[in-house]
Amino acid sequence: MLETWVVAPTCLPVVRRRCHACASERFRANGKFRVNAHHKLIDAWLLVLCTTCGETAKLTVLERTNVRSVRPALLARLHDNDPVLAAELLQDPALRHRNHIALDWTDAWRLDTGGSDHGTLDREVIDVTVRFAARIPVRPIRLIAQGCGLTRAEVERLIEKGNLVSATRLTGKQSDDFTFTLKH
């Protein structure tokens, strides 16, 4: 029987960047934007707040861009402080690279096993597809342990014995959909 698990965000991730005021490295995005126009050019920033001192930092979204080249729908979302847009932009590798930031997804995601409980271990073979609602880097061993109610050490033993197989490497972090088969 094929099951589908979903790794879904529960909130925006913590932005990892050094604060110039207190030297903290954790910022929280709240979905607020600042838009500034100068004649035909526009700048837009995603505002993030330091979790320690509350200092505001700006992540560049648009820089000296011609207003006519910005889609009206995007401009409206920026003006409306759309939190979904903030989540989309934080997922953008180009924005992260341009602003020299990294994301910390600790405690910002959950695993939805579709209502299946740990009783799935009673079956002889379990086929599971893991889907990611956002590009959240998570260790597959942790997901499997959490979804099946096992310890990470037990999951690693199952991999070593060949009872847990996947076409995807199960060590390291994964943020793309994958499947695995668990045999008892």
PDB file of C-alpha atoms in Angstrom:
ATOM      1  CA  MET A   1       0.000   0.000   0.000  1.00  0.00           C
ATOM      2  CA  LEU A   2       1.370   3.425  -0.984  1.00  0.00           C
ATOM      3  CA  GLU A   3       1.220   6.196   1.596  1.00  0.00           C
ATOM      4  CA  THR A   4       1.950   9.879   1.079  1.00  0.00           C
ATOM      5  CA  TRP A   5       3.610  12.005   3.722  1.00  0.00           C
ATOM      6  CA  VAL A   6       3.926  15.783   3.406  1.00  0.00           C
ATOM      7  CA  VAL A   7       6.578  18.010   4.944  1.00  0.00           C
ATOM      8  CA  ALA A   8       4.827  21.360   5.335  1.00  0.00           C
ATOM      9  CA  PRO A   9       5.964  24.679   6.790  1.00  0.00           C
ATOM     10  CA  THR A  10       4.192  25.854   9.947  1.00  0.00           C
ATOM     11  CA  CYS A  11       5.673  29.362   9.899  1.00  0.00           C
ATOM     12  CA  LEU A  12       8.349  31.377   8.141  1.00  0.00           C
ATOM     13  CA  PRO A  13      11.885  30.131   8.825  1.00  0.00           C
ATOM     14  CA  VAL A  14      14.428  32.067  10.860  1.00  0.00           C
ATOM     15  CA  VAL A  15      16.738  34.164   8.680  1.00  0.00           C
ATOM     16  CA  ARG A  16      20.400  33.620   9.525  1.00  0.00           C
ATOM     17  CA  ARG A  17      22.316  36.890   9.145  1.00  0.00           C
ATOM     18  CA  ARG A  18      24.528  38.900  11.468  1.00  0.00           C
ATOM     19  CA  CYS A  19      22.820  41.814  13.244  1.00  0.00           C
ATOM     20  CA  HIS A  20      24.867  45.003  13.089  1.00  0.00           C
ATOM     21  CA  ALA A  21      23.439  46.203  16.429  1.00  0.00           C
ATOM     22  CA  CYS A  22      23.860  43.215  18.757  1.00  0.00           C
ATOM     23  CA  ALA A  23      25.844  40.578  16.784  1.00  0.00           C
ATOM     24  CA  SER A  24      22.953  38.091  16.960  1.00  0.00           C
ATOM     25  CA  GLU A  25      22.506  35.874  13.904  1.00  0.00           C
ATOM     26  CA  ARG A  26      18.761  35.270  13.998  1.00  0.00           C
ATOM     27  CA  PHE A  27      16.084  37.368  12.310  1.00  0.00           C
ATOM     28  CA  ARG A  28      12.359  36.733  12.050  1.00  0.00           C
ATOM     29  CA  ALA A  29      10.434  37.712   8.918  1.00  0.00           C
ATOM     30  CA  ASN A  30       6.900  38.904   9.581  1.00  0.00           C
ATOM     31  CA  GLY A  31       5.777  39.438   5.985  1.00  0.00           C
ATOM     32  CA  LYS A  32       6.203  43.212   5.936  1.00  0.00           C
ATOM     33  CA  PHE A  33       7.702  44.994   2.931  1.00  0.00           C
ATOM     34  CA  ARG A  34       9.040  48.483   2.322  1.00  0.00           C
ATOM     35  CA  VAL A  35       8.598  49.923  -1.162  1.00  0.00           C
ATOM     36  CA  ASN A  36      10.281  53.138  -2.262  1.00  0.00           C
ATOM     37  CA  ALA A  37       9.895  54.782  -5.657  1.00  0.00           C
ATOM     38  CA  HIS A  38      12.100  57.497  -7.088  1.00  0.00           C
ATOM     39  CA  HIS A  39      10.694  58.801 -10.370  1.00  0.00           C
ATOM     40  CA  LYS A  40      10.573  55.751 -12.666  1.00  0.00           C
ATOM     41  CA  LEU A  41      12.727  53.511 -10.457  1.00  0.00           C
ATOM     42  CA  ILE A  42      11.529  51.358  -7.590  1.00  0.00           C
ATOM     43  CA  ASP A  43      13.203  49.615  -4.646  1.00  0.00           C
ATOM     44  CA  ALA A  44      11.543  46.982  -2.481  1.00  0.00           C
ATOM     45  CA  TRP A  45      12.764  45.228   0.649  1.00  0.00           C
ATOM     46  CA  LEU A  46      11.495  42.412   2.848  1.00  0.00           C
ATOM     47  CA  LEU A  47      11.800  43.571   6.458  1.00  0.00           C
ATOM     48  CA  VAL A  48      13.192  41.182   9.072  1.00  0.00           C
ATOM     49  CA  LEU A  49      13.529  41.789  12.814  1.00  0.00           C
ATOM     50  CA  CYS A  50      16.426  40.666  15.012  1.00  0.00           C
ATOM     51  CA  THR A  51      15.141  38.121  17.526  1.00  0.00           C
ATOM     52  CA  THR A  52      17.457  39.516  20.220  1.00  0.00           C
ATOM     53  CA  CYS A  53      17.299  43.313  19.994  1.00  0.00           C
ATOM     54  CA  GLY A  54      14.404  43.929  17.573  1.00  0.00           C
ATOM     55  CA  GLU A  55      16.555  45.865  15.087  1.00  0.00           C
ATOM     56  CA  THR A  56      15.082  45.924  11.563  1.00  0.00           C
ATOM     57  CA  ALA A  57      17.131  44.742   8.596  1.00  0.00           C
ATOM     58  CA  LYS A  58      16.124  44.989   4.949  1.00  0.00           C
ATOM     59  CA  LEU A  59      16.485  42.160   2.449  1.00  0.00           C
ATOM     60  CA  THR A  60      16.621  43.536  -1.082  1.00  0.00           C
ATOM     61  CA  VAL A  61      13.821  42.271  -3.332  1.00  0.00           C
ATOM     62  CA  LEU A  62      13.989  44.920  -6.082  1.00  0.00           C
ATOM     63  CA  GLU A  63      16.816  47.388  -6.545  1.00  0.00           C
ATOM     64  CA  ARG A  64      16.567  50.396  -8.854  1.00  0.00           C
ATOM     65  CA  THR A  65      14.154  48.569 -11.118  1.00  0.00           C
ATOM     66  CA  ASN A  66      12.092  50.353 -13.734  1.00  0.00           C
ATOM     67  CA  VAL A  67       8.496  50.507 -12.455  1.00  0.00           C
ATOM     68  CA  ARG A  68       7.118  49.421 -15.836  1.00  0.00           C
ATOM     69  CA  SER A  69       9.101  46.180 -15.684  1.00  0.00           C
ATOM     70  CA  VAL A  70       7.463  45.123 -12.387  1.00  0.00           C
ATOM     71  CA  ARG A  71       4.289  43.079 -12.804  1.00  0.00           C
ATOM     72  CA  PRO A  72       1.294  44.944 -11.346  1.00  0.00           C
ATOM     73  CA  ALA A  73       0.249  41.849  -9.382  1.00  0.00           C
ATOM     74  CA  LEU A  74       3.683  41.686  -7.714  1.00  0.00           C
ATOM     75  CA  LEU A  75       3.580  45.382  -6.906  1.00  0.00           C
ATOM     76  CA  ALA A  76       0.127  44.998  -5.343  1.00  0.00           C
ATOM     77  CA  ARG A  77       1.340  42.064  -3.221  1.00  0.00           C
ATOM     78  CA  LEU A  78       4.329  44.115  -2.027  1.00  0.00           C
ATOM     79  CA  HIS A  79       2.070  47.023  -1.052  1.00  0.00           C
ATOM     80  CA  ASP A  80      -0.365  44.642   0.698  1.00  0.00           C
ATOM     81  CA  ASN A  81       2.436  43.038   2.787  1.00  0.00           C
ATOM     82  CA  ASP A  82       1.483  39.590   1.495  1.00  0.00           C
ATOM     83  CA  PRO A  83       2.920  36.951   3.898  1.00  0.00           C
ATOM     84  CA  VAL A  84       2.672  34.284   1.159  1.00  0.00           C
ATOM     85  CA  LEU A  85       4.911  36.454  -1.028  1.00  0.00           C
ATOM     86  CA  ALA A  86       7.386  36.714   1.860  1.00  0.00           C
ATOM     87  CA  ALA A  87       7.493  32.907   2.085  1.00  0.00           C
ATOM     88  CA  GLU A  88       7.967  32.602  -1.695  1.00  0.00           C
ATOM     89  CA  LEU A  89      10.778  35.156  -1.706  1.00  0.00           C
ATOM     90  CA  LEU A  90      12.601  33.490   1.185  1.00  0.00           C
ATOM     91  CA  GLN A  91      12.560  30.273  -0.877  1.00  0.00           C
ATOM     92  CA  ASP A  92      14.229  32.065  -3.811  1.00  0.00           C
ATOM     93  CA  PRO A  93      17.935  31.088  -3.988  1.00  0.00           C
ATOM     94  CA  ALA A  94      18.776  34.295  -5.881  1.00  0.00           C
ATOM     95  CA  LEU A  95      17.337  36.462  -3.091  1.00  0.00           C
ATOM     96  CA  ARG A  96      19.204  34.471  -0.438  1.00  0.00           C
ATOM     97  CA  HIS A  97      22.469  34.766  -2.389  1.00  0.00           C
ATOM     98  CA  ARG A  98      22.032  38.498  -3.108  1.00  0.00           C
ATOM     99  CA  ASN A  99      21.376  39.244   0.577  1.00  0.00           C
ATOM    100  CA  HIS A 100      23.949  36.789   1.980  1.00  0.00           C
ATOM    101  CA  ILE A 101      21.435  34.967   4.173  1.00  0.00           C
ATOM    102  CA  ALA A 102      20.634  31.388   5.062  1.00  0.00           C
ATOM    103  CA  LEU A 103      17.411  29.906   6.425  1.00  0.00           C
ATOM    104  CA  ASP A 104      17.009  27.946   9.641  1.00  0.00           C
ATOM    105  CA  TRP A 105      13.948  25.679   9.455  1.00  0.00           C
ATOM    106  CA  THR A 106      14.244  24.382  13.040  1.00  0.00           C
ATOM    107  CA  ASP A 107      10.732  24.146  14.551  1.00  0.00           C
ATOM    108  CA  ALA A 108       9.200  25.727  11.412  1.00  0.00           C
ATOM    109  CA  TRP A 109       7.829  22.577   9.753  1.00  0.00           C
ATOM    110  CA  ARG A 110       5.729  19.511  10.504  1.00  0.00           C
ATOM    111  CA  LEU A 111       5.327  16.049   9.041  1.00  0.00           C
ATOM    112  CA  ASP A 112       1.801  15.156   7.980  1.00  0.00           C
ATOM    113  CA  THR A 113       1.468  11.392   7.605  1.00  0.00           C
ATOM    114  CA  GLY A 114      -2.090  11.625   6.310  1.00  0.00           C
ATOM    115  CA  GLY A 115      -3.666  10.368   9.500  1.00  0.00           C
ATOM    116  CA  SER A 116      -1.803   7.053   9.461  1.00  0.00           C
ATOM    117  CA  ASP A 117      -0.617   6.066  12.881  1.00  0.00           C
ATOM    118  CA  HIS A 118       2.406   4.020  13.820  1.00  0.00           C
ATOM    119  CA  GLY A 119       0.319   0.904  13.220  1.00  0.00           C
ATOM    120  CA  THR A 120       1.704   0.869   9.692  1.00  0.00           C
ATOM    121  CA  LEU A 121       4.626  -1.045  11.140  1.00  0.00           C
ATOM    122  CA  ASP A 122       2.338  -4.078  11.471  1.00  0.00           C
ATOM    123  CA  ARG A 123       2.290  -4.495   7.690  1.00  0.00           C
ATOM    124  CA  GLU A 124       4.915  -6.535   5.883  1.00  0.00           C
ATOM    125  CA  VAL A 125       5.875  -3.851   3.337  1.00  0.00           C
ATOM    126  CA  ILE A 126       5.277  -0.098   3.468  1.00  0.00           C
ATOM    127  CA  ASP A 127       5.792   2.144   0.425  1.00  0.00           C
ATOM    128  CA  VAL A 128       5.902   5.839   1.264  1.00  0.00           C
ATOM    129  CA  THR A 129       6.169   8.914  -0.933  1.00  0.00           C
ATOM    130  CA  VAL A 130       7.455  11.981   0.897  1.00  0.00           C
ATOM    131  CA  ARG A 131       6.421  15.303  -0.645  1.00  0.00           C
ATOM    132  CA  PHE A 132       7.766  18.711   0.299  1.00  0.00           C
ATOM    133  CA  ALA A 133       5.321  21.636   0.281  1.00  0.00           C
ATOM    134  CA  ALA A 134       8.342  23.967   0.420  1.00  0.00           C
ATOM    135  CA  ARG A 135      12.081  23.483  -0.028  1.00  0.00           C
ATOM    136  CA  ILE A 136      12.730  22.549   3.599  1.00  0.00           C
ATOM    137  CA  PRO A 137      16.040  20.708   4.085  1.00  0.00           C
ATOM    138  CA  VAL A 138      15.389  17.769   6.430  1.00  0.00           C
ATOM    139  CA  ARG A 139      17.254  14.537   7.080  1.00  0.00           C
ATOM    140  CA  PRO A 140      15.260  11.606   5.617  1.00  0.00           C
ATOM    141  CA  ILE A 141      16.296   9.417   8.543  1.00  0.00           C
ATOM    142  CA  ARG A 142      14.635  11.910  10.912  1.00  0.00           C
ATOM    143  CA  LEU A 143      11.447  11.975   8.809  1.00  0.00           C
ATOM    144  CA  ILE A 144      11.237   8.184   8.647  1.00  0.00           C
ATOM    145  CA  ALA A 145      11.894   7.850  12.379  1.00  0.00           C
ATOM    146  CA  GLN A 146       9.223  10.432  13.199  1.00  0.00           C
ATOM    147  CA  GLY A 147       6.667   9.040  10.725  1.00  0.00           C
ATOM    148  CA  CYS A 148       7.113   5.411  11.782  1.00  0.00           C
ATOM    149  CA  GLY A 149       7.579   6.020  15.505  1.00  0.00           C
ATOM    150  CA  LEU A 150      11.133   4.644  15.519  1.00  0.00           C
ATOM    151  CA  THR A 151      14.415   5.981  16.828  1.00  0.00           C
ATOM    152  CA  ARG A 152      17.008   7.240  14.373  1.00  0.00           C
ATOM    153  CA  ALA A 153      19.309   4.382  15.412  1.00  0.00           C
ATOM    154  CA  GLU A 154      16.587   1.847  14.531  1.00  0.00           C
ATOM    155  CA  VAL A 155      16.113   3.491  11.128  1.00  0.00           C
ATOM    156  CA  GLU A 156      19.881   3.354  10.501  1.00  0.00           C
ATOM    157  CA  ARG A 157      19.911  -0.365  11.423  1.00  0.00           C
ATOM    158  CA  LEU A 158      17.045  -1.001   8.979  1.00  0.00           C
ATOM    159  CA  ILE A 159      19.068   0.719   6.235  1.00  0.00           C
ATOM    160  CA  GLU A 160      22.151  -1.356   7.043  1.00  0.00           C
ATOM    161  CA  LYS A 161      20.148  -4.611   6.959  1.00  0.00           C
ATOM    162  CA  GLY A 162      18.594  -3.643   3.615  1.00  0.00           C
ATOM    163  CA  ASN A 163      15.058  -3.512   5.037  1.00  0.00           C
ATOM    164  CA  LEU A 164      14.756   0.205   4.269  1.00  0.00           C
ATOM    165  CA  VAL A 165      15.535   1.096   0.674  1.00  0.00           C
ATOM    166  CA  SER A 166      15.191   4.166  -1.486  1.00  0.00           C
ATOM    167  CA  ALA A 167      16.452   5.390  -4.837  1.00  0.00           C
ATOM    168  CA  THR A 168      17.372   8.601  -2.998  1.00  0.00           C
ATOM    169  CA  ARG A 169      20.313   8.779  -0.625  1.00  0.00           C
ATOM    170  CA  LEU A 170      18.861   8.692   2.903  1.00  0.00           C
ATOM    171  CA  THR A 171      21.897  10.233   4.602  1.00  0.00           C
ATOM    172  CA  GLY A 172      22.442  13.981   4.603  1.00  0.00           C
ATOM    173  CA  LYS A 173      19.642  16.467   4.026  1.00  0.00           C
ATOM    174  CA  GLN A 174      16.907  16.293   1.415  1.00  0.00           C
ATOM    175  CA  SER A 175      14.443  18.940   0.225  1.00  0.00           C
ATOM    176  CA  ASP A 176      13.109  17.208  -2.890  1.00  0.00           C
ATOM    177  CA  ASP A 177      10.331  14.605  -3.015  1.00  0.00           C
ATOM    178  CA  PHE A 178      11.462  11.002  -2.541  1.00  0.00           C
ATOM    179  CA  THR A 179      10.076   7.533  -1.930  1.00  0.00           C
ATOM    180  CA  PHE A 180      11.181   4.667   0.274  1.00  0.00           C
ATOM    181  CA  THR A 181      10.165   1.102   1.024  1.00  0.00           C
ATOM    182  CA  LEU A 182      10.244  -0.411   4.496  1.00  0.00           C
ATOM    183  CA  LYS A 183      10.216  -4.234   4.762  1.00  0.00           C
ATOM    184  CA  HIS A 184       9.782  -6.221   7.959  1.00  0.00           C
TER     185      HIS A 184
END
